[in-house]
Tab-separated table of C-alpha atoms in Angstrom:
chain	number	residue	atom	x	y	z
C	5	MET	CA	6.244	27.618	-14.455
C	6	SER	CA	3.171	26.377	-12.613
C	7	GLY	CA	1.640	23.419	-10.818
C	8	ARG	CA	1.763	21.850	-7.385
C	9	LEU	CA	3.674	18.883	-5.993
C	10	ARG	CA	1.568	16.220	-4.296
C	11	VAL	CA	3.409	13.417	-2.470
C	12	TYR	CA	1.575	10.103	-2.121
C	13	GLN	CA	2.215	6.977	-0.103
C	14	SER	CA	1.757	3.480	-1.544
C	15	LEU	CA	-0.544	1.097	0.307
C	16	TRP	CA	1.706	-1.769	-0.808
C	17	ALA	CA	4.665	0.052	0.752
C	18	THR	CA	2.893	0.091	4.121
C	19	GLU	CA	2.915	-3.718	4.253
C	20	LEU	CA	5.501	-5.414	6.474
C	21	ARG	CA	5.222	-9.000	5.172
C	22	ARG	CA	6.940	-10.085	8.348
C	23	PRO	CA	6.547	-13.827	8.964
C	24	GLY	CA	4.383	-14.566	11.986
C	25	HIS	CA	3.134	-10.994	12.333
C	26	PRO	CA	-0.270	-9.865	11.028
C	27	GLU	CA	-0.453	-6.729	8.911
C	28	ALA	CA	-1.923	-3.608	10.468
C	29	PRO	CA	-5.542	-3.040	9.407
C	30	VAL	CA	-5.877	-1.166	6.134
C	31	GLU	CA	-7.873	1.584	7.835
C	32	GLN	CA	-5.005	2.147	10.252
C	33	ARG	CA	-2.541	2.426	7.390
C	34	PHE	CA	-4.721	4.985	5.594
C	35	ASP	CA	-4.939	6.960	8.839
C	36	ALA	CA	-1.155	6.835	9.249
C	37	ALA	CA	-0.596	8.192	5.726
C	38	ARG	CA	-2.972	11.054	6.466
C	39	ASP	CA	-1.359	11.747	9.837
C	40	TYR	CA	2.128	11.775	8.316
C	41	GLY	CA	0.916	14.478	5.944
C	42	TYR	CA	0.819	12.586	2.656
C	43	ASP	CA	-1.524	13.960	0.032
C	44	GLY	CA	-2.792	10.611	-1.199
C	45	MET	CA	-2.649	6.835	-1.118
C	46	ALA	CA	-1.953	4.598	-4.109
C	47	ILE	CA	-3.528	1.179	-4.625
C	48	ASP	CA	-1.366	-1.370	-6.432
C	49	LEU	CA	-3.300	-4.102	-8.245
C	50	GLY	CA	-0.097	-6.120	-8.359
C	51	ALA	CA	-0.398	-6.507	-4.586
C	52	MET	CA	-4.148	-7.182	-4.308
C	53	ASP	CA	-7.015	-8.273	-6.526
C	54	LEU	CA	-9.628	-5.946	-7.939
C	55	GLU	CA	-12.408	-7.016	-5.585
C	56	THR	CA	-10.261	-6.399	-2.514
C	57	ALA	CA	-9.278	-3.015	-3.908
C	58	ARG	CA	-12.919	-2.059	-4.433
C	59	GLY	CA	-13.476	-2.578	-0.731
C	60	LEU	CA	-10.972	0.191	0.023
C	61	VAL	CA	-12.931	2.950	-1.712
C	62	PRO	CA	-14.602	4.340	1.463
C	63	ASN	CA	-11.193	5.041	3.013
C	64	TYR	CA	-10.596	7.882	0.576
C	65	ALA	CA	-13.644	9.880	1.605
C	66	ARG	CA	-13.024	9.020	5.251
C	67	THR	CA	-9.423	10.267	5.309
C	68	GLY	CA	-9.518	12.913	2.593
C	69	LEU	CA	-6.534	11.321	0.852
C	70	GLY	CA	-6.255	11.580	-2.905
C	71	GLY	CA	-6.489	8.392	-4.929
C	72	LEU	CA	-4.062	6.791	-7.341
C	73	LEU	CA	-4.188	3.397	-9.019
C	74	THR	CA	-1.534	1.143	-10.539
C	75	ALA	CA	-2.856	-1.594	-12.835
C	76	PHE	CA	-1.166	-4.739	-14.153
C	77	PRO	CA	-3.400	-5.667	-17.112
C	78	ARG	CA	-2.760	-9.087	-18.659
C	79	SER	CA	-4.884	-8.321	-21.708
C	80	ILE	CA	-6.193	-5.255	-23.491
C	81	GLU	CA	-9.649	-5.419	-21.934
C	82	GLU	CA	-8.377	-6.221	-18.440
C	83	LEU	CA	-7.405	-2.576	-18.172
C	84	ARG	CA	-11.026	-1.411	-18.365
C	85	PRO	CA	-12.262	-2.473	-14.887
C	86	ALA	CA	-9.159	-0.897	-13.367
C	87	LEU	CA	-10.102	2.375	-15.044
C	88	HIS	CA	-13.570	2.108	-13.514
C	89	LEU	CA	-12.024	1.687	-10.053
C	90	ALA	CA	-9.777	4.678	-10.716
C	91	LYS	CA	-12.857	6.839	-11.189
C	92	ASP	CA	-14.275	5.584	-7.893
C	93	ILE	CA	-11.189	6.660	-5.917
C	94	GLY	CA	-10.618	9.909	-7.788
C	95	SER	CA	-7.368	8.803	-9.389
C	96	PRO	CA	-6.331	11.502	-11.907
C	97	PHE	CA	-4.708	8.849	-14.095
C	98	VAL	CA	-3.845	5.157	-13.980
C	99	VAL	CA	-0.280	3.890	-13.914
C	100	VAL	CA	-0.021	0.881	-16.233
C	101	VAL	CA	2.495	-1.912	-15.691
C	102	GLY	CA	1.531	-3.804	-18.811
C	103	GLN	CA	1.713	-7.581	-18.578
C	104	VAL	CA	1.341	-8.130	-22.325
C	105	MET	CA	4.997	-8.230	-23.331
C	106	PRO	CA	5.853	-8.841	-26.988
C	107	VAL	CA	9.547	-9.449	-27.561
C	108	GLN	CA	9.843	-7.072	-30.506
C	109	VAL	CA	9.103	-3.354	-30.348
C	110	SER	CA	6.999	-3.789	-33.477
C	111	GLY	CA	4.746	-6.055	-31.435
C	112	MET	CA	4.600	-3.662	-28.484
C	113	ILE	CA	3.350	-0.707	-30.511
C	114	PRO	CA	-0.171	-2.023	-31.253
C	115	VAL	CA	-0.553	-3.206	-27.644
C	116	VAL	CA	0.232	0.255	-26.290
C	117	ARG	CA	-2.098	1.871	-28.793
C	118	GLU	CA	-4.919	-0.477	-27.829
C	119	TRP	CA	-4.512	0.356	-24.143
C	120	LEU	CA	-4.523	4.034	-25.074
C	121	ARG	CA	-7.765	3.444	-26.996
C	122	VAL	CA	-9.414	1.824	-23.972
C	123	ALA	CA	-8.248	4.695	-21.767
C	124	SER	CA	-9.678	7.214	-24.219
C	125	GLU	CA	-13.012	5.395	-24.293
C	126	GLU	CA	-13.164	5.460	-20.490
C	127	GLN	CA	-11.844	9.036	-20.348
C	128	VAL	CA	-9.121	8.139	-17.859
C	129	PRO	CA	-5.524	9.077	-18.792
C	130	ILE	CA	-2.886	6.383	-18.450
C	131	GLN	CA	0.855	6.500	-17.893
C	132	PHE	CA	3.117	3.539	-18.566
C	133	GLU	CA	5.462	2.883	-15.672
C	134	THR	CA	9.110	2.188	-16.427
C	135	HIS	CA	9.053	-1.205	-14.752
C	136	ARG	CA	10.859	-4.504	-15.163
C	137	ALA	CA	8.774	-7.556	-16.086
C	138	SER	CA	6.389	-5.400	-18.102
C	139	ILE	CA	6.016	-4.000	-21.599
C	140	THR	CA	8.512	-1.273	-20.606
C	141	ASN	CA	10.974	-3.800	-19.171
C	142	ASP	CA	14.023	-2.475	-20.997
C	143	LEU	CA	15.354	1.068	-21.271
C	144	PHE	CA	16.398	0.686	-24.893
C	145	SER	CA	13.134	-0.801	-26.143
C	146	THR	CA	11.141	1.801	-24.206
C	147	LEU	CA	13.090	4.571	-25.919
C	148	GLN	CA	12.130	3.065	-29.269
C	149	LEU	CA	8.545	2.660	-28.109
C	150	ILE	CA	8.052	6.288	-27.077
C	151	ASP	CA	9.500	7.379	-30.418
C	152	ALA	CA	7.006	5.163	-32.246
C	153	VAL	CA	4.007	6.215	-30.112
C	154	PRO	CA	4.323	9.976	-29.491
C	155	GLU	CA	1.161	10.097	-27.373
C	156	MET	CA	2.544	7.525	-24.910
C	157	ARG	CA	3.248	9.102	-21.522
C	158	LEU	CA	5.369	7.574	-18.772
C	159	ALA	CA	5.436	7.264	-14.990
C	160	ALA	CA	9.131	7.335	-14.154
C	161	ASP	CA	10.392	4.733	-11.708
C	162	LEU	CA	14.018	4.833	-12.730
C	163	SER	CA	15.106	2.400	-10.029
C	164	HIS	CA	14.173	-0.378	-12.453
C	165	TYR	CA	16.380	0.965	-15.222
C	166	VAL	CA	19.325	1.803	-12.972
C	167	VAL	CA	19.553	-1.731	-11.612
C	168	ASP	CA	18.868	-3.120	-15.092
C	169	ARG	CA	21.683	-1.187	-16.789
C	170	GLU	CA	24.161	-1.600	-13.854
C	171	PRO	CA	25.845	1.765	-14.488
C	172	MET	CA	28.966	2.963	-12.758
C	173	LEU	CA	28.991	6.437	-11.216
C	174	PRO	CA	29.205	8.983	-12.633
C	175	LEU	CA	26.891	7.974	-15.462
C	176	GLU	CA	28.346	8.021	-18.937
C	177	ALA	CA	27.023	10.917	-20.998
C	178	GLU	CA	25.164	8.700	-23.469
C	179	LEU	CA	23.307	6.797	-20.751
C	180	ARG	CA	22.503	10.014	-18.897
C	181	ALA	CA	21.009	11.414	-22.091
C	182	GLN	CA	18.874	8.292	-22.464
C	183	PHE	CA	17.517	8.750	-18.944
C	184	SER	CA	16.787	12.369	-19.858
C	185	ARG	CA	14.612	11.237	-22.743
C	186	ILE	CA	12.586	9.093	-20.339
C	187	LEU	CA	12.217	11.977	-17.885
C	188	ALA	CA	11.046	14.314	-20.634
C	189	ARG	CA	8.137	11.955	-21.388
C	190	SER	CA	7.183	11.380	-17.743
C	191	ASP	CA	4.110	12.927	-16.152
C	192	SER	CA	4.603	11.465	-12.655
C	193	PHE	CA	7.495	10.146	-10.616
C	194	GLN	CA	8.052	7.307	-8.175
C	195	GLY	CA	10.310	7.479	-5.167
C	196	ARG	CA	12.723	4.608	-4.796
C	197	VAL	CA	16.532	4.720	-4.889
C	198	ALA	CA	18.503	1.925	-6.524
C	199	THR	CA	22.182	1.180	-6.926
C	200	ARG	CA	23.733	-0.637	-9.855
C	201	CYS	CA	23.167	-3.947	-8.043
C	202	GLN	CA	20.147	-3.441	-5.756
C	203	VAL	CA	16.734	-2.114	-6.742
C	204	GLN	CA	15.906	-0.573	-3.349
C	205	VAL	CA	18.289	0.757	-0.713
C	206	SER	CA	17.846	2.938	2.350
C	207	THR	CA	18.154	6.635	1.624
C	208	ARG	CA	19.420	7.213	5.172
C	209	PHE	CA	22.560	5.057	4.925
C	210	ALA	CA	25.639	7.165	4.175
C	211	GLN	CA	27.088	4.647	1.722
C	212	HIS	CA	24.065	5.139	-0.536
C	213	ARG	CA	24.350	8.925	-0.696
C	214	PRO	CA	25.907	9.000	-4.193
C	215	TRP	CA	22.939	7.014	-5.516
C	216	LEU	CA	20.444	9.193	-3.683
C	217	ASP	CA	22.094	12.222	-5.268
C	218	LEU	CA	21.720	10.618	-8.696
C	219	PHE	CA	18.001	10.109	-8.163
C	220	LEU	CA	17.525	13.599	-6.754
C	221	ASP	CA	19.133	14.877	-9.941
C	222	PHE	CA	16.744	12.724	-11.999
C	223	TRP	CA	13.719	14.077	-10.148
C	224	ARG	CA	14.956	17.659	-10.391
C	225	GLU	CA	15.181	17.277	-14.153
C	226	GLY	CA	11.808	15.541	-14.345
C	227	PHE	CA	10.148	18.270	-12.293
C	228	ARG	CA	11.599	20.936	-14.578
C	229	HIS	CA	10.164	19.214	-17.641
C	230	TRP	CA	6.812	18.799	-15.898
C	231	LYS	CA	6.617	22.433	-14.853
C	232	THR	CA	7.298	23.756	-18.342
C	233	ARG	CA	4.178	22.058	-19.745
C	234	ALA	CA	1.853	22.010	-16.713
C	235	ALA	CA	-1.513	23.714	-16.861
C	236	PRO	CA	-2.260	26.201	-14.075
C	237	GLY	CA	-3.588	24.449	-10.989
C	238	SER	CA	-2.432	20.993	-12.061
C	239	ASP	CA	-0.731	18.532	-9.723
C	240	CYS	CA	2.549	16.667	-10.118
C	241	ILE	CA	2.326	13.376	-8.231
C	242	PHE	CA	5.408	11.908	-6.598
C	243	LEU	CA	4.715	8.442	-5.196
C	244	CYS	CA	6.866	7.136	-2.350
C	245	GLU	CA	6.999	3.441	-3.149
C	246	LEU	CA	9.431	1.665	-0.856
C	247	GLY	CA	8.307	-1.912	-1.099
C	248	PRO	CA	8.285	-4.630	1.549
C	249	ARG	CA	10.496	-7.698	1.314
C	250	PRO	CA	11.914	-8.897	-1.006
C	251	TYR	CA	12.337	-5.293	-2.217
C	252	ALA	CA	13.343	-4.361	1.319
C	253	ILE	CA	16.680	-5.898	2.278
C	254	THR	CA	16.673	-8.115	5.380
C	255	GLY	CA	19.448	-9.360	7.647
C	256	ALA	CA	20.275	-12.763	9.103
C	257	ASP	CA	17.560	-12.236	11.727
C	258	ASP	CA	14.966	-11.799	8.924
C	259	GLU	CA	14.374	-8.204	9.999
C	260	GLU	CA	14.549	-5.274	7.588
C	261	LEU	CA	17.795	-3.320	7.726
C	262	SER	CA	16.095	0.064	7.569
C	263	ASP	CA	12.859	1.757	8.570
C	264	ARG	CA	10.949	2.343	5.341
C	265	THR	CA	8.589	4.772	7.038
C	266	LEU	CA	11.512	7.054	7.876
C	267	ASP	CA	13.135	6.490	4.480
C	268	ALA	CA	9.937	7.599	2.728
C	269	LEU	CA	9.619	10.698	4.895
C	270	MET	CA	13.220	11.599	4.079
C	271	LEU	CA	12.496	11.195	0.365
C	272	ARG	CA	9.445	13.402	0.689
C	273	SER	CA	11.474	16.105	2.413
C	274	GLU	CA	14.182	15.955	-0.252
C	275	VAL	CA	11.811	16.201	-3.224
C	276	GLU	CA	9.770	18.964	-1.621
C	277	ALA	CA	12.980	20.964	-1.248
C	278	ILE	CA	13.830	20.370	-4.903
C	279	TRP	CA	10.355	21.468	-5.942
C	280	ARG	CA	10.635	24.710	-3.965
C	281	ASP	CA	14.029	25.450	-5.481
C	282	ILE	CA	12.727	25.289	-9.045
C	283	THR	CA	9.449	27.148	-8.471
């Protein structure tokens, strides 16, 4: 087994979106990610437009953080400028949350293949994120899609599928096997813990421990798959992506119930321990 784990922070996840309070300057948030010891910072084009994102490029050289880009293309060709930006920030691949969403799997197949064609032309690999409200919205259709398009690789954010399927714990064997098929096709992983009813919960609350354990088991399995096929010197990216409200749960005082900065650091510690155990 080979490869290195690199844990990234999400710029979107550093937003507070707290009414009446301005966001911290982007430069300050890049500096904080560096100072907390993250290996990189991810830009999410679902949270900002392309022109704004282009203005962030100098922060990568300034901080030494690695780059990563998530794109939300609404057409085949809309992916291309995102791939250009990915090159500018040194993103090793682009995570695609495809906004072209045919109802039938037969309609999804040519869309995925066209995005793969564009990525090949631009020489930037792409991974399709397992994400609601996208071409991979549903676990079952995504399983059919990866069977139909063997070259399709995934970025596993299983929080979307856990809340979508509403499973009881422990998972039934058939559903667990379906998650395993997703993990086997995943080349990167995203850090968020869901329950059967909520897409994002605090990892530091004791009542959520059974769900955290489920996700740690997912990531352990995903890391094992990744390590068996990794080239020497390659990096496995784990993206801490604990989103602001409405992903983050708030109380009657409109304040978040948990500290996402601490939650993300806990996740990082947990996955780094898993990685060491399977090296």
